[in-house]
XYZ file of C-alpha atoms in Angstrom:
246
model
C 15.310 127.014 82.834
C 14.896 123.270 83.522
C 18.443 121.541 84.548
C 18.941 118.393 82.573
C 20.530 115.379 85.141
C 23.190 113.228 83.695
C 23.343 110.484 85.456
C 26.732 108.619 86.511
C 27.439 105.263 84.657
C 29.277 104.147 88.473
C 25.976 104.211 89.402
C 23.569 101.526 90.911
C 21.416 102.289 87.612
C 24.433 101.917 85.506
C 25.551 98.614 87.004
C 21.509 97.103 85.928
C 22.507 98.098 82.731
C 26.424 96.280 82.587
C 24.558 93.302 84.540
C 21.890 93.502 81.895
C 23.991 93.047 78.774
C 26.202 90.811 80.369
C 23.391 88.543 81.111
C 22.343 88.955 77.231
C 25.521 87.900 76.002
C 25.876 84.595 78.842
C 22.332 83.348 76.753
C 23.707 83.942 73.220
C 26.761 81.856 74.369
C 24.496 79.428 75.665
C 22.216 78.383 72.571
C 25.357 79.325 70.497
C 27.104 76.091 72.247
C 23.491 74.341 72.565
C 23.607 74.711 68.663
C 27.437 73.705 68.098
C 26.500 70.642 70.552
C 23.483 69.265 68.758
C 24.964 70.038 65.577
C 28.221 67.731 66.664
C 25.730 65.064 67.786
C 23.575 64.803 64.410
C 27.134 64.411 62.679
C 28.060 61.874 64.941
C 24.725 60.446 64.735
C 24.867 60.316 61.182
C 28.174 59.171 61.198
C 27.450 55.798 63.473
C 24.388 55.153 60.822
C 26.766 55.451 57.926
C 29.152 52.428 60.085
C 29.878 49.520 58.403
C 29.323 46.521 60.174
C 31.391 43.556 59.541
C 30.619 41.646 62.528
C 30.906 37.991 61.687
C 32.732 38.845 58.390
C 36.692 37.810 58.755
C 38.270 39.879 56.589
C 42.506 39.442 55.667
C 45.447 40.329 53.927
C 49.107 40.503 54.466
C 51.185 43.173 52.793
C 52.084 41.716 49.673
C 49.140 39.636 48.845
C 47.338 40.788 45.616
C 43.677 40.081 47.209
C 41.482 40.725 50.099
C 40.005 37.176 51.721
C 36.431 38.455 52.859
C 35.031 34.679 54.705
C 31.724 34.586 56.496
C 30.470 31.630 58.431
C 30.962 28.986 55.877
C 34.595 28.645 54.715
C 33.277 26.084 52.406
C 30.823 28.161 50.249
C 31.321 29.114 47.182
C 34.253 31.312 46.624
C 33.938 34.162 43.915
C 36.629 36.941 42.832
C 35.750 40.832 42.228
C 37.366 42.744 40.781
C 36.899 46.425 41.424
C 38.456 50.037 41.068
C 37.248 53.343 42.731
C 37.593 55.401 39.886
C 35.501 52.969 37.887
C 31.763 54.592 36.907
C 30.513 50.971 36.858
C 31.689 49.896 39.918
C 30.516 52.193 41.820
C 26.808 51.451 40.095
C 27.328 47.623 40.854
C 28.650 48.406 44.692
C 25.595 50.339 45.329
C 23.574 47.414 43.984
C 24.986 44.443 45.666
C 27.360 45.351 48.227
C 25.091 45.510 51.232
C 23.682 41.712 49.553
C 27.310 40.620 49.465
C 28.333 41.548 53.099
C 24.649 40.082 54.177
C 25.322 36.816 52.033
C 29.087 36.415 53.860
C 27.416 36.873 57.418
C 24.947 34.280 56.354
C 27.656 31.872 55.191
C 26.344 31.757 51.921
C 29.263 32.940 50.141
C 33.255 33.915 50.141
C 35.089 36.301 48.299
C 38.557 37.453 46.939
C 38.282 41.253 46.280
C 40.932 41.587 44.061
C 41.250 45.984 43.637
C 42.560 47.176 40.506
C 44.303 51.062 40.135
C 44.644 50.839 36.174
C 42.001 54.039 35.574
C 44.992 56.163 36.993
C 47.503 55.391 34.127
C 50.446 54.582 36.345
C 49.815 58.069 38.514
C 49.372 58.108 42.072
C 45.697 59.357 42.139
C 42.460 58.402 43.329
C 42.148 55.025 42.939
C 45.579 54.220 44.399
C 45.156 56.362 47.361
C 41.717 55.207 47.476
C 42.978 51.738 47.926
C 46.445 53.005 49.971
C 43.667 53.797 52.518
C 41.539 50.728 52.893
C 44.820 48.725 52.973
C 46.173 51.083 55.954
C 42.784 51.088 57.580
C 42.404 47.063 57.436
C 46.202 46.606 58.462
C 45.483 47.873 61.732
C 42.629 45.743 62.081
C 39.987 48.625 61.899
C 37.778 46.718 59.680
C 34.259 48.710 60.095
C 36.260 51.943 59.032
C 37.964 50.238 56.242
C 34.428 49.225 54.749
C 33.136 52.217 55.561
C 35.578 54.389 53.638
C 35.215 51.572 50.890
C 31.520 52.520 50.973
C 31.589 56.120 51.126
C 34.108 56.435 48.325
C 32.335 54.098 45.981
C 28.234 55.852 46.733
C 30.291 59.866 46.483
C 32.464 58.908 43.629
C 31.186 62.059 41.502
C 31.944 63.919 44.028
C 35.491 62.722 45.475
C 37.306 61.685 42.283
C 38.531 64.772 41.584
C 39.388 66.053 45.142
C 40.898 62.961 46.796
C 44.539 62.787 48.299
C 45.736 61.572 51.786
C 44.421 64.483 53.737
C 41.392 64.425 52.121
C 41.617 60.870 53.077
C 42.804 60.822 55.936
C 40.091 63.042 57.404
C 37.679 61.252 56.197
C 38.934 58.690 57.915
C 39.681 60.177 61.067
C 35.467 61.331 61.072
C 34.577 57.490 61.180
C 36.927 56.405 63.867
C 40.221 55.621 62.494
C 42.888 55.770 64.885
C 45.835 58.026 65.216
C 48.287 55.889 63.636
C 45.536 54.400 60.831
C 45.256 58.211 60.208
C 49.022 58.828 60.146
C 49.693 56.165 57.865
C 46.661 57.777 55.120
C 48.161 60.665 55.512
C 51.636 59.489 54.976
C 50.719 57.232 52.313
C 52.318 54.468 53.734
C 50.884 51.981 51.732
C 50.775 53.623 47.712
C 53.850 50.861 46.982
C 51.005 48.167 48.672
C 48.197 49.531 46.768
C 50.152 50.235 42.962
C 51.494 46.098 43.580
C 48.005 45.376 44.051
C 46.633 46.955 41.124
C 49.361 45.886 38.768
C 48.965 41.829 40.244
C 45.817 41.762 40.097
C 45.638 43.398 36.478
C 47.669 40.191 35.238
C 46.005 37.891 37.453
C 42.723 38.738 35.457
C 44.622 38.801 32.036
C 45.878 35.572 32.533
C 43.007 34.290 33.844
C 40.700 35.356 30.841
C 43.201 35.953 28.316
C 41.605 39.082 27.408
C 41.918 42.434 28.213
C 41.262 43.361 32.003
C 38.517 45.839 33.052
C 35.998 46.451 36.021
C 33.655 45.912 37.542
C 34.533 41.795 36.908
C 32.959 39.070 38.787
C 34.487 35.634 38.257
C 33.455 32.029 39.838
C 35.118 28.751 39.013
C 36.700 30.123 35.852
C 33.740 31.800 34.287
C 32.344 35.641 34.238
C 29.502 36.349 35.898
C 27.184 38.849 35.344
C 27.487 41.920 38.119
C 23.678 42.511 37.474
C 21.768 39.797 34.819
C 19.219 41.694 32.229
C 16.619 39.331 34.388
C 17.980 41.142 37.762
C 19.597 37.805 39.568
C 22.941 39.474 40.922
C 26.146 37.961 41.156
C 25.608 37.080 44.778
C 22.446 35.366 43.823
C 24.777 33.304 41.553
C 27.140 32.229 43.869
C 24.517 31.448 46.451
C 22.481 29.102 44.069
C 25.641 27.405 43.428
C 25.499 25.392 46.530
């Protein structure tokens, strides 16, 4: 009869074996952080690429002021107002179309502009376009200006996606992913400045009324009392306007 040897797991061979898996399990953890670590890089990456850049773009407003003074190099250039809300289809069409010309045309001293946000698509609610707005105005009170823009941008080119899903977490994250500091973040998330934003929307809805003596909407571009066209049916924008103008 043949006698079968079991042989003791305290043993030397049994040891290879623990050493063995443990080594194993040391290189899973290894690419498994290698992968969480490039992963957080490309978002990063992607993140600095996504960066506003308002170098050489002055950009103010005190809390209670019914517009946002964006002034490039030339204080003396041609000043025009926009009028804008972030739950407005059309807007977002005409950001994506001129916005990087706009910011490009400030830098160059070519232009000035009063952006003059609206919240009237949330029918006296606290939604997206006032929190939306509550956001920029927190983000550019603190002086974070590339974030502000940023957020402005990213709201505008994902409006599909974020109109329905927005509030001051939401927000606030978003925020938080492009820099924002911890008390830019708290006040989002707080919604420290909804009274700022609804005043806004509400001043600048008469402002236009009385201005035009018609019935406000957006996207509205407006230079030395006249509209002008966001995009022309001959493709001059509204930048291209104001920069002629000179």
């Amino acid at each position: 009869m043949t006698t079968r040897k079991v042989q003791n797991p305290n043993s030397k061979g049994g040891s290879a074996f623990i050493w063995a898996v443990v080594a194993v399990i040391a290189i899973a953890a290894l690419v498994f952080g290698l992968i969480i670590f490039n992963g957080n890089k490309a978002r990063e990456e992607m993140r600095e690429a996504q960066m506003a850049d308002m170098t050489g773009i002055t950009v103010e407003w005190a809390d209670g002021e019914d517009l946002i003074h964006l002034k490039g190099a030339n204080p003396d250039a041609p000043t025009g107002q926009l009028y804008e809300d972030f739950s407005c289809g059309f807007c977002a069409e005409l950001h994506e179309e001129t916005d990087a010309e706009m910011l490009q045309a400030l830098r160059d001293g070519s232009i000035n502009v009063e952006l003059r946000p609206m919240v009237f698509l949330d029918r006296g609610a606290v939604s997206h376009s006032t929190n939306s707005l509550a956001a920029v105005l927190a983000l550019i009170s603190h002086g974070e200006l590339d974030t502000a823009f940023t957020l402005r941008d990213y709201l505008f080119l994902n409006q599909a996606q974020m109109i329905s899903k927005s509030n001051p977490d939401k927000l606030a994250d978003l925020a938080k992913d492009y820099g924002a500091s911890e008390e830019a973040v708290a006040d989002i998330r707080e919604s420290t400045f909804v009274e700022a934003a609804q005043k806004m929307g509400m001043d600048n809805l008469n402002v236009q009324r009385t201005d035009t003596g018609e019935d406000p909407y957006t996207p509205r571009v407006r230079f030395e009392g006249q509209d002008v066209d966001g995009v022309s049916d001959e493709g001059k924008t509204w930048v291209e306007v104001l920069t002629e103008s000179k």
